[in-house]
Amino acid sequence: MMHENTKELGRIIRGSISGGIIAYLKNEESIENYPLGSLIAIHGESHKYLALITDIGIESSNQADSLIRPKVSEDFIEATIDVYKERIRNQWVKLALIAQIASEQPKTADTMPSFFSILRNVSEDDVKKFFGIENYKTHWNIGTPKVPKGLEIEIPIDIEKLIELSFAIYGKSGTGKTFLGNLLAGYIISYDLMKERVEQRIKLLIFDMHSEYALELKDNMGNKIANGIAYIFRDFFLRYTPDEYFAKERGLKQFKINYTRITEADLRMLSPIFGVTETFLNHLSRIKTILARDLKLNDLWIWGLILDIDDEDRLGKTNEGFYLIEEIKKRSNVKDLGELREKACEIINKKIGAPAESSFRSQTTKLRRLLDYPYTIKNEQDTIEEIINNILDSEGKNVTISMGRFEKETPLYMMIANLLARRLREKILEKLSKGEALETKVVIFLEEAHNFLGREVYRQSPFGEIAREMRKKGVITVIIDQRPSELDPDVIGMVWTNFVFTLTDTEDIKSSLLGSPHPELFRNIIPNLASREVLIYGEAVKFPVVLKVKDYNIVEIFFNNLIRKINKEILGRRESIEREFL
Amino acid sequence: MANSIAWYALLSSNDKAIGEVANVKGGIFDIYIYPEFYPNINVGNIIVINAEKFKLLGIVLKLAHETRLGSFTPLRKSRNEINQTYPDLERYHSFVSTIVYTSHLNLTSEKPEIFHRRAGMPKLHDLAFIVKENDLLDTFFKPNGLWDFSFLKYYIKEGASIIEVNDLLYYHKDYIKSKINQDKKSFYKAFIKALIEAEIEDIATYMEILEEVLK
C-alpha cells in the first residue's frame, strides 16, 4: 500500500501566488477529506511548498445537471454517478502558498510551483522542517496542524518571539480564546522559569473578567473543565478580586480601590465610563478646589462629589464608613452630609456660576455608582500600588484581577484596568526618567480589549498610551477580543502575532487578517474554523497555519509536573544552603 | 463469444449478403439493399461489410426507397394488386440503407476482435451482412468480454438522435436483456461513458429510454 505521505493527491493546474493556486484532486480522492485551512504539501520541480487550503469546490459539465431528474433505478443512478466521478467532475482545492524549501532553510514562498506539481499530504518530517520542534525553552507545542488526513504531530510556538511585542487572540465567544490565553500564559511562565540566563523576569498582569485564569475554566454551561493557569501556578501569582464574598469563598485577595488616591486626572479618564458631560468636566478643576480647600475635605474631595444625606445610614453601617462620615463632617464643619452638599452647591454657584451648580447637581449623581464598588479610604491600603510594585519587581509575583460576581459590571472592570494602567505607566516613566532599567517585562492580558483600545477611546485610554509608548520599553499587551473591527487600526498594526479563532462578521474577519500575508485568501478560512481551531500568523510561528489547540487538560498535567520539579529543585537548593550554613 | 469460424460462416456466403456498398462518404456508407432483404432491415441493425483487409461494421441510421428511373408514376393500387400486375417492379426501384461506420473486426487472429474505431474504407460493391446472432453480437457489444458502447459516439456524431438510439436499443433488447443480468452495473456504466464521449447533454432522457426499453 502506498504511504499516505507519498501518495499523489492531485496536481497544480493554474493560479498565482497572490490570487491562490488551483489544484485538481485525483478522482479517487474524496473532497470531503479536504477541510478548509488544512495544510498540504506541493512537490514542485526544485522546491517543496507548504500551502493552506483556502477554498474547495466541484466543477462538472452541464451533463451532470440532468442527473437529478431521471426516473430510473437506483442501480442505474449509482452507476451513472460512478462514471460522472471519473469523467465529468473535477474536485478542486484553492491554495494559499505559505512556505517553500529547497536545499536552504524554509522561507516564505516567493516562487510558484510549476505546472502539474504534485499535491501530497504533509509528513511529520515536513512539519518539523518548516515549523521547528519543541525544546521546552523557547519553543513550546501549541497544537496539531489541520491536515486532510490526521497527523499526530504538534507545531511549536516561539514564546521568546511571542512576547517581544504585543499579540492578539480574536474569536467569537465560546471558540477557545480563554483556553488559549491560559495555555499561552502557562507557557510564558514556564519559559520564564526554565530560562537559563535571567536578564529580565517576566510578570503577567491578567485582567480576568470571568475568573477563568485565577480559578477555573468553564464550559458554556458553566461547569468546571480545568484549573485556570493562576490556580495551577498559584505559588507564583497574587490573585485579586473586587468581590468581597468571592475573595472569602475562593481564597483570593480582595481588591479595593482607594478613593483617596483617585486624582482629578483619574476621574477625567473614567468620565466616559460614567457618562458625565463635557460641561461638568470643564468645571471639575474648580469644583475640586472648592471641595478640597473651601470645604476643607482635602484628599477626601471625591466624597464631596458623590455623597448626599441618604448615604449616612448606608455608610454608617461599617466602621470604615462611619469613620469616613465623621471625618468629612469634622473637616468641613457640617452637621450632616446634606448640609455638605448644600454648602458645596452654594459656593459653586457663587464662585463659578449657576450653570456649574446645576451641572454639579445633575452629573454627580452619575458618579454615585462608585459607592457600589469596593473601596477603601485607609491611606495605607492601596491594591493598585501593591500590584504595580509586584509586577515591576523581579522577585514579585504575577497578578490576576478576577471580577467574581462583578463579571458583568463593565464600568468597574474598566475603572480598575484604567486606574492600574495609568499608574503603571506613570511608575514606569518615573523609573525610566531616573535612568533605572525595568527589572521585569510586563505582559498584560486584556479581555474585552475594545473597551480600552477601541477607535473611540484608544487616543485617551491609558492602555492606548501603554500600547503606543511602552511596547519597546518592556510592557506588551495581549489583546483578547471578539470584535476586532472595533479596535483602533493602529492597535491592530502593533500586533505581531495573531491567533484567530472563528469569526463570522465580515468586518471582524477583515480586521483580524490585516497583518496576514494573504488576507483575501484566508478570509474563507476564519468563519469555518471549528471549536479550538485557530489560524496563527505572525512572528511567533514560522509560517501561517491552522491548528487545533492542544487539549488543555493534558497541558495542565504538564504544568503540574513542571511545578513539582521546580519545587523539588527549590527545596533541594534550600536544604543544601541549610547544610552549608547552619 | 463467437470464434472466427462463426464470422467466416456469415461472410463467406454471398446468399446471406443483404446488399452491397453503393456509396462511401466519410463515415457514412450507403448500402444498396437487395429488394428481398429490404423488409428485414431496420434502423439500429448492425451491418458488417466484407471489405478486403478488415471487416467493417456500422449501424443503420436511415432507410431510403426510391425509383431508379428518376420519375415516379402513381398507380392507385393496393400492394397485392401491384405485386400481381407488376411482379418485377422492384427491379426498377432502389433500396438504400445509410449506415454509420463505427467499428472494425479483425479476423486475422484466432479470436475475432472488434474495435470500436475506424480502420480502412470499403470499396463499392463490397458485400454487406446483417449481424443478428447472439454470439456475433457478443463480439460487438462486449469486445474483450466487457460491455462497450463506445461505437455510439460515431453513431451520434454522424446524425443519430435519441430516436435512432432508441431504435438501436429496442432492436437489440432481447439480446441485451439476456445478458444484462450478469453485469448490470458495468452495462449502465458503459452506456453512460459512451454518452459522455458523444457529448450528449441530456443524458437523463437517454437513461430513461434505456430503462423503458429494458422493461
PDB file of C-alpha atoms in Angstrom, chain B:
ATOM      1  CA  MET B   1     -18.299 -15.407 -27.665  1.00  0.00           C
ATOM      2  CA  ALA B   2     -18.143 -16.255 -31.334  1.00  0.00           C
ATOM      3  CA  ASN B   3     -14.977 -17.633 -32.783  1.00  0.00           C
ATOM      4  CA  SER B   4     -13.682 -16.609 -36.190  1.00  0.00           C
ATOM      5  CA  ILE B   5     -15.468 -19.524 -37.817  1.00  0.00           C
ATOM      6  CA  ALA B   6     -18.871 -18.050 -36.990  1.00  0.00           C
ATOM      7  CA  TRP B   7     -17.891 -14.799 -38.667  1.00  0.00           C
ATOM      8  CA  TYR B   8     -16.455 -16.572 -41.700  1.00  0.00           C
ATOM      9  CA  ALA B   9     -19.639 -18.611 -41.892  1.00  0.00           C
ATOM     10  CA  LEU B  10     -21.612 -15.407 -42.178  1.00  0.00           C
ATOM     11  CA  LEU B  11     -19.286 -13.604 -44.546  1.00  0.00           C
ATOM     12  CA  SER B  12     -18.471 -16.481 -46.894  1.00  0.00           C
ATOM     13  CA  SER B  13     -21.989 -16.974 -48.215  1.00  0.00           C
ATOM     14  CA  ASN B  14     -22.952 -14.417 -50.851  1.00  0.00           C
ATOM     15  CA  ASP B  15     -26.530 -15.555 -50.432  1.00  0.00           C
ATOM     16  CA  LYS B  16     -26.591 -14.217 -46.919  1.00  0.00           C
ATOM     17  CA  ALA B  17     -25.480 -10.737 -48.048  1.00  0.00           C
ATOM     18  CA  ILE B  18     -28.275  -8.240 -47.696  1.00  0.00           C
ATOM     19  CA  GLY B  19     -26.749  -5.754 -50.060  1.00  0.00           C
ATOM     20  CA  GLU B  20     -23.549  -4.115 -51.157  1.00  0.00           C
ATOM     21  CA  VAL B  21     -21.732  -0.846 -50.734  1.00  0.00           C
ATOM     22  CA  ALA B  22     -23.114   1.710 -53.100  1.00  0.00           C
ATOM     23  CA  ASN B  23     -21.602   4.933 -51.828  1.00  0.00           C
ATOM     24  CA  VAL B  24     -18.876   5.888 -49.374  1.00  0.00           C
ATOM     25  CA  LYS B  25     -18.696   9.354 -47.949  1.00  0.00           C
ATOM     26  CA  GLY B  26     -16.514   9.741 -44.870  1.00  0.00           C
ATOM     27  CA  GLY B  27     -18.015   7.774 -42.023  1.00  0.00           C
ATOM     28  CA  ILE B  28     -21.296   7.222 -43.828  1.00  0.00           C
ATOM     29  CA  PHE B  29     -21.873   4.367 -46.240  1.00  0.00           C
ATOM     30  CA  ASP B  30     -24.888   3.812 -48.402  1.00  0.00           C
ATOM     31  CA  ILE B  31     -25.696   0.148 -48.832  1.00  0.00           C
ATOM     32  CA  TYR B  32     -27.769  -0.922 -51.752  1.00  0.00           C
ATOM     33  CA  ILE B  33     -30.168  -3.421 -50.213  1.00  0.00           C
ATOM     34  CA  TYR B  34     -31.282  -6.341 -52.286  1.00  0.00           C
ATOM     35  CA  PRO B  35     -35.032  -5.920 -52.604  1.00  0.00           C
ATOM     36  CA  GLU B  36     -35.866  -9.257 -50.990  1.00  0.00           C
ATOM     37  CA  PHE B  37     -33.984  -8.222 -47.828  1.00  0.00           C
ATOM     38  CA  TYR B  38     -35.421  -4.771 -47.621  1.00  0.00           C
ATOM     39  CA  PRO B  39     -38.277  -5.749 -45.268  1.00  0.00           C
ATOM     40  CA  ASN B  40     -35.739  -7.264 -42.909  1.00  0.00           C
ATOM     41  CA  ILE B  41     -33.655  -4.127 -42.444  1.00  0.00           C
ATOM     42  CA  ASN B  42     -34.315  -1.756 -39.544  1.00  0.00           C
ATOM     43  CA  VAL B  43     -32.790   1.360 -38.138  1.00  0.00           C
ATOM     44  CA  GLY B  44     -30.387   0.193 -35.470  1.00  0.00           C
ATOM     45  CA  ASN B  45     -29.310  -3.001 -37.253  1.00  0.00           C
ATOM     46  CA  ILE B  46     -25.643  -3.793 -37.092  1.00  0.00           C
ATOM     47  CA  ILE B  47     -24.146  -4.375 -40.505  1.00  0.00           C
ATOM     48  CA  VAL B  48     -20.795  -5.944 -41.317  1.00  0.00           C
ATOM     49  CA  ILE B  49     -19.101  -5.261 -44.652  1.00  0.00           C
ATOM     50  CA  ASN B  50     -16.784  -7.839 -46.069  1.00  0.00           C
ATOM     51  CA  ALA B  51     -14.030  -5.434 -47.052  1.00  0.00           C
ATOM     52  CA  GLU B  52     -10.620  -6.599 -48.200  1.00  0.00           C
ATOM     53  CA  LYS B  53      -8.492  -6.164 -45.121  1.00  0.00           C
ATOM     54  CA  PHE B  54     -10.728  -5.571 -42.100  1.00  0.00           C
ATOM     55  CA  LYS B  55     -14.378  -6.328 -41.858  1.00  0.00           C
ATOM     56  CA  LEU B  56     -16.079  -3.020 -41.252  1.00  0.00           C
ATOM     57  CA  LEU B  57     -19.092  -2.596 -39.049  1.00  0.00           C
ATOM     58  CA  GLY B  58     -21.731   0.076 -38.876  1.00  0.00           C
ATOM     59  CA  ILE B  59     -25.213   0.742 -37.660  1.00  0.00           C
ATOM     60  CA  VAL B  60     -28.190   1.538 -39.821  1.00  0.00           C
ATOM     61  CA  LEU B  61     -29.061   5.200 -39.486  1.00  0.00           C
ATOM     62  CA  LYS B  62     -31.803   5.523 -42.098  1.00  0.00           C
ATOM     63  CA  LEU B  63     -33.502   3.692 -44.901  1.00  0.00           C
ATOM     64  CA  ALA B  64     -34.490   5.028 -48.288  1.00  0.00           C
ATOM     65  CA  HIS B  65     -36.609   3.578 -51.086  1.00  0.00           C
ATOM     66  CA  GLU B  66     -36.871   5.420 -54.388  1.00  0.00           C
ATOM     67  CA  THR B  67     -37.282   4.912 -58.077  1.00  0.00           C
ATOM     68  CA  ARG B  68     -34.142   4.374 -60.121  1.00  0.00           C
ATOM     69  CA  LEU B  69     -35.669   5.989 -63.184  1.00  0.00           C
ATOM     70  CA  GLY B  70     -35.802   9.408 -61.681  1.00  0.00           C
ATOM     71  CA  SER B  71     -39.551   9.880 -62.021  1.00  0.00           C
ATOM     72  CA  PHE B  72     -42.406   8.442 -60.038  1.00  0.00           C
ATOM     73  CA  THR B  73     -45.733   7.368 -61.599  1.00  0.00           C
ATOM     74  CA  PRO B  74     -48.745   6.993 -59.284  1.00  0.00           C
ATOM     75  CA  LEU B  75     -50.584   3.607 -59.656  1.00  0.00           C
ATOM     76  CA  ARG B  76     -53.625   3.866 -57.355  1.00  0.00           C
ATOM     77  CA  LYS B  77     -53.437   0.117 -56.429  1.00  0.00           C
ATOM     78  CA  SER B  78     -53.122  -1.953 -53.286  1.00  0.00           C
ATOM     79  CA  ARG B  79     -49.801  -3.714 -52.600  1.00  0.00           C
ATOM     80  CA  ASN B  80     -51.297  -7.076 -53.632  1.00  0.00           C
ATOM     81  CA  GLU B  81     -52.585  -5.649 -56.872  1.00  0.00           C
ATOM     82  CA  ILE B  82     -49.216  -4.026 -57.583  1.00  0.00           C
ATOM     83  CA  ASN B  83     -47.349  -7.297 -56.919  1.00  0.00           C
ATOM     84  CA  GLN B  84     -49.696  -9.198 -59.245  1.00  0.00           C
ATOM     85  CA  THR B  85     -49.730  -6.553 -62.009  1.00  0.00           C
ATOM     86  CA  TYR B  86     -46.047  -5.616 -61.903  1.00  0.00           C
ATOM     87  CA  PRO B  87     -44.141  -8.599 -60.420  1.00  0.00           C
ATOM     88  CA  ASP B  88     -40.741  -7.138 -61.425  1.00  0.00           C
ATOM     89  CA  LEU B  89     -41.468  -3.570 -60.381  1.00  0.00           C
ATOM     90  CA  GLU B  90     -38.863  -3.632 -57.588  1.00  0.00           C
ATOM     91  CA  ARG B  91     -36.097  -4.127 -60.186  1.00  0.00           C
ATOM     92  CA  TYR B  92     -36.719  -0.506 -61.115  1.00  0.00           C
ATOM     93  CA  HIS B  93     -36.527   0.649 -57.512  1.00  0.00           C
ATOM     94  CA  SER B  94     -33.585   1.408 -55.319  1.00  0.00           C
ATOM     95  CA  PHE B  95     -33.487   0.298 -51.661  1.00  0.00           C
ATOM     96  CA  VAL B  96     -30.775   2.091 -49.804  1.00  0.00           C
ATOM     97  CA  SER B  97     -29.688   1.877 -46.229  1.00  0.00           C
ATOM     98  CA  THR B  98     -27.409   4.528 -44.809  1.00  0.00           C
ATOM     99  CA  ILE B  99     -25.102   3.136 -42.182  1.00  0.00           C
ATOM    100  CA  VAL B 100     -22.700   4.864 -39.829  1.00  0.00           C
ATOM    101  CA  TYR B 101     -19.237   3.363 -39.774  1.00  0.00           C
ATOM    102  CA  THR B 102     -18.426   2.664 -36.117  1.00  0.00           C
ATOM    103  CA  SER B 103     -16.089  -0.301 -35.802  1.00  0.00           C
ATOM    104  CA  HIS B 104     -13.887  -2.862 -37.423  1.00  0.00           C
ATOM    105  CA  LEU B 105     -13.459  -6.579 -36.993  1.00  0.00           C
ATOM    106  CA  ASN B 106     -10.075  -8.237 -37.022  1.00  0.00           C
ATOM    107  CA  LEU B 107     -10.299 -11.843 -38.136  1.00  0.00           C
ATOM    108  CA  THR B 108      -6.595 -12.403 -38.584  1.00  0.00           C
ATOM    109  CA  SER B 109      -6.153 -13.770 -35.087  1.00  0.00           C
ATOM    110  CA  GLU B 110      -7.833 -16.914 -33.818  1.00  0.00           C
ATOM    111  CA  LYS B 111     -10.116 -14.936 -31.589  1.00  0.00           C
ATOM    112  CA  PRO B 112     -12.087 -12.366 -33.548  1.00  0.00           C
ATOM    113  CA  GLU B 113     -11.750  -8.886 -32.130  1.00  0.00           C
ATOM    114  CA  ILE B 114     -13.950  -5.881 -32.655  1.00  0.00           C
ATOM    115  CA  PHE B 115     -12.579  -2.417 -32.089  1.00  0.00           C
ATOM    116  CA  HIS B 116     -14.977   0.475 -31.914  1.00  0.00           C
ATOM    117  CA  ARG B 117     -12.902   2.709 -34.105  1.00  0.00           C
ATOM    118  CA  ARG B 118     -12.452   3.046 -37.807  1.00  0.00           C
ATOM    119  CA  ALA B 119      -9.806   1.241 -39.889  1.00  0.00           C
ATOM    120  CA  GLY B 120      -9.748   1.352 -43.675  1.00  0.00           C
ATOM    121  CA  MET B 121     -12.621   2.031 -46.005  1.00  0.00           C
ATOM    122  CA  PRO B 122     -14.803  -0.279 -48.040  1.00  0.00           C
ATOM    123  CA  LYS B 123     -14.937  -0.344 -51.791  1.00  0.00           C
ATOM    124  CA  LEU B 124     -18.070  -0.133 -53.855  1.00  0.00           C
ATOM    125  CA  HIS B 125     -19.811  -3.496 -54.209  1.00  0.00           C
ATOM    126  CA  ASP B 126     -18.283  -4.936 -51.048  1.00  0.00           C
ATOM    127  CA  LEU B 127     -20.965  -7.178 -49.652  1.00  0.00           C
ATOM    128  CA  ALA B 128     -22.902  -6.261 -46.540  1.00  0.00           C
ATOM    129  CA  PHE B 129     -24.344  -8.685 -43.993  1.00  0.00           C
ATOM    130  CA  ILE B 130     -26.631  -8.195 -41.050  1.00  0.00           C
ATOM    131  CA  VAL B 131     -25.294  -9.194 -37.609  1.00  0.00           C
ATOM    132  CA  LYS B 132     -28.043 -10.902 -35.654  1.00  0.00           C
ATOM    133  CA  GLU B 133     -26.691 -13.963 -33.938  1.00  0.00           C
ATOM    134  CA  ASN B 134     -26.140 -13.584 -30.221  1.00  0.00           C
ATOM    135  CA  ASP B 135     -22.593 -14.885 -30.272  1.00  0.00           C
ATOM    136  CA  LEU B 136     -21.725 -12.369 -33.010  1.00  0.00           C
ATOM    137  CA  LEU B 137     -23.470  -9.608 -31.117  1.00  0.00           C
ATOM    138  CA  ASP B 138     -21.361 -10.533 -28.093  1.00  0.00           C
ATOM    139  CA  THR B 139     -18.272  -9.601 -30.082  1.00  0.00           C
ATOM    140  CA  PHE B 140     -19.835  -6.262 -30.949  1.00  0.00           C
ATOM    141  CA  PHE B 141     -21.387  -5.241 -27.629  1.00  0.00           C
ATOM    142  CA  LYS B 142     -18.879  -6.921 -25.369  1.00  0.00           C
ATOM    143  CA  PRO B 143     -15.480  -6.892 -27.032  1.00  0.00           C
ATOM    144  CA  ASN B 144     -12.993  -8.465 -24.594  1.00  0.00           C
ATOM    145  CA  GLY B 145     -15.990  -9.668 -22.621  1.00  0.00           C
ATOM    146  CA  LEU B 146     -16.857  -6.202 -21.290  1.00  0.00           C
ATOM    147  CA  TRP B 147     -19.780  -4.030 -22.224  1.00  0.00           C
ATOM    148  CA  ASP B 148     -18.626  -1.319 -24.584  1.00  0.00           C
ATOM    149  CA  PHE B 149     -20.942   1.234 -26.154  1.00  0.00           C
ATOM    150  CA  SER B 150     -18.194   3.481 -27.440  1.00  0.00           C
ATOM    151  CA  PHE B 151     -19.494   2.910 -31.012  1.00  0.00           C
ATOM    152  CA  LEU B 152     -22.286   5.284 -30.013  1.00  0.00           C
ATOM    153  CA  LYS B 153     -20.043   8.310 -30.332  1.00  0.00           C
ATOM    154  CA  TYR B 154     -19.702   7.714 -34.109  1.00  0.00           C
ATOM    155  CA  TYR B 155     -23.369   6.865 -34.490  1.00  0.00           C
ATOM    156  CA  ILE B 156     -24.477  10.011 -32.681  1.00  0.00           C
ATOM    157  CA  LYS B 157     -21.880  12.312 -34.234  1.00  0.00           C
ATOM    158  CA  GLU B 158     -22.929  11.221 -37.718  1.00  0.00           C
ATOM    159  CA  GLY B 159     -26.517  12.108 -37.046  1.00  0.00           C
ATOM    160  CA  ALA B 160     -28.255   9.575 -34.819  1.00  0.00           C
ATOM    161  CA  SER B 161     -30.641  11.300 -32.478  1.00  0.00           C
ATOM    162  CA  ILE B 162     -32.262   9.875 -29.378  1.00  0.00           C
ATOM    163  CA  ILE B 163     -34.849   8.287 -31.723  1.00  0.00           C
ATOM    164  CA  GLU B 164     -32.268   6.239 -33.634  1.00  0.00           C
ATOM    165  CA  VAL B 165     -30.505   5.290 -30.385  1.00  0.00           C
ATOM    166  CA  ASN B 166     -33.863   4.182 -29.042  1.00  0.00           C
ATOM    167  CA  ASP B 167     -34.369   2.057 -32.175  1.00  0.00           C
ATOM    168  CA  LEU B 168     -30.923   0.540 -31.789  1.00  0.00           C
ATOM    169  CA  LEU B 169     -31.642  -0.392 -28.175  1.00  0.00           C
ATOM    170  CA  TYR B 170     -35.131  -1.582 -28.955  1.00  0.00           C
ATOM    171  CA  TYR B 171     -33.974  -3.767 -31.824  1.00  0.00           C
ATOM    172  CA  HIS B 172     -31.403  -5.452 -29.579  1.00  0.00           C
ATOM    173  CA  LYS B 173     -33.439  -5.502 -26.398  1.00  0.00           C
ATOM    174  CA  ASP B 174     -33.802  -9.283 -26.261  1.00  0.00           C
ATOM    175  CA  TYR B 175     -30.105  -9.730 -26.623  1.00  0.00           C
ATOM    176  CA  ILE B 176     -29.359  -7.069 -24.003  1.00  0.00           C
ATOM    177  CA  LYS B 177     -31.928  -8.435 -21.594  1.00  0.00           C
ATOM    178  CA  SER B 178     -30.495 -11.905 -21.915  1.00  0.00           C
ATOM    179  CA  LYS B 179     -27.037 -10.608 -20.992  1.00  0.00           C
ATOM    180  CA  ILE B 180     -27.591  -7.671 -18.688  1.00  0.00           C
ATOM    181  CA  ASN B 181     -28.352  -9.587 -15.534  1.00  0.00           C
ATOM    182  CA  GLN B 182     -24.856 -10.900 -15.428  1.00  0.00           C
ATOM    183  CA  ASP B 183     -23.381  -7.476 -15.009  1.00  0.00           C
ATOM    184  CA  LYS B 184     -25.951  -4.737 -14.849  1.00  0.00           C
ATOM    185  CA  LYS B 185     -23.736  -2.057 -13.304  1.00  0.00           C
ATOM    186  CA  SER B 186     -20.989  -2.327 -15.879  1.00  0.00           C
ATOM    187  CA  PHE B 187     -23.621  -2.284 -18.626  1.00  0.00           C
ATOM    188  CA  TYR B 188     -25.013   1.007 -17.305  1.00  0.00           C
ATOM    189  CA  LYS B 189     -21.552   2.447 -16.846  1.00  0.00           C
ATOM    190  CA  ALA B 190     -20.535   1.570 -20.391  1.00  0.00           C
ATOM    191  CA  PHE B 191     -23.666   3.197 -21.753  1.00  0.00           C
ATOM    192  CA  ILE B 192     -23.166   6.422 -19.768  1.00  0.00           C
ATOM    193  CA  LYS B 193     -19.465   6.602 -20.650  1.00  0.00           C
ATOM    194  CA  ALA B 194     -20.371   6.407 -24.317  1.00  0.00           C
ATOM    195  CA  LEU B 195     -22.950   9.181 -23.991  1.00  0.00           C
ATOM    196  CA  ILE B 196     -20.394  11.401 -22.267  1.00  0.00           C
ATOM    197  CA  GLU B 197     -17.902  10.718 -25.044  1.00  0.00           C
ATOM    198  CA  ALA B 198     -20.585  11.603 -27.548  1.00  0.00           C
ATOM    199  CA  GLU B 199     -21.039  14.909 -25.672  1.00  0.00           C
ATOM    200  CA  ILE B 200     -24.705  14.277 -25.022  1.00  0.00           C
ATOM    201  CA  GLU B 201     -26.000  16.904 -22.600  1.00  0.00           C
ATOM    202  CA  ASP B 202     -29.404  15.478 -21.812  1.00  0.00           C
ATOM    203  CA  ILE B 203     -28.144  12.187 -20.515  1.00  0.00           C
ATOM    204  CA  ALA B 204     -31.173  11.774 -18.280  1.00  0.00           C
ATOM    205  CA  THR B 205     -33.510  11.260 -21.255  1.00  0.00           C
ATOM    206  CA  TYR B 206     -31.235   8.586 -22.684  1.00  0.00           C
ATOM    207  CA  MET B 207     -31.208   6.871 -19.308  1.00  0.00           C
ATOM    208  CA  GLU B 208     -34.968   6.899 -19.261  1.00  0.00           C
ATOM    209  CA  ILE B 209     -35.342   5.430 -22.742  1.00  0.00           C
ATOM    210  CA  LEU B 210     -32.873   2.697 -21.927  1.00  0.00           C
ATOM    211  CA  GLU B 211     -34.820   1.734 -18.820  1.00  0.00           C
ATOM    212  CA  GLU B 212     -38.050   1.876 -20.791  1.00  0.00           C
ATOM    213  CA  VAL B 213     -36.687  -0.397 -23.497  1.00  0.00           C
ATOM    214  CA  LEU B 214     -35.396  -2.894 -20.989  1.00  0.00           C
ATOM    215  CA  LYS B 215     -38.661  -3.179 -19.068  1.00  0.00           C
TER     216      LYS B 215
END
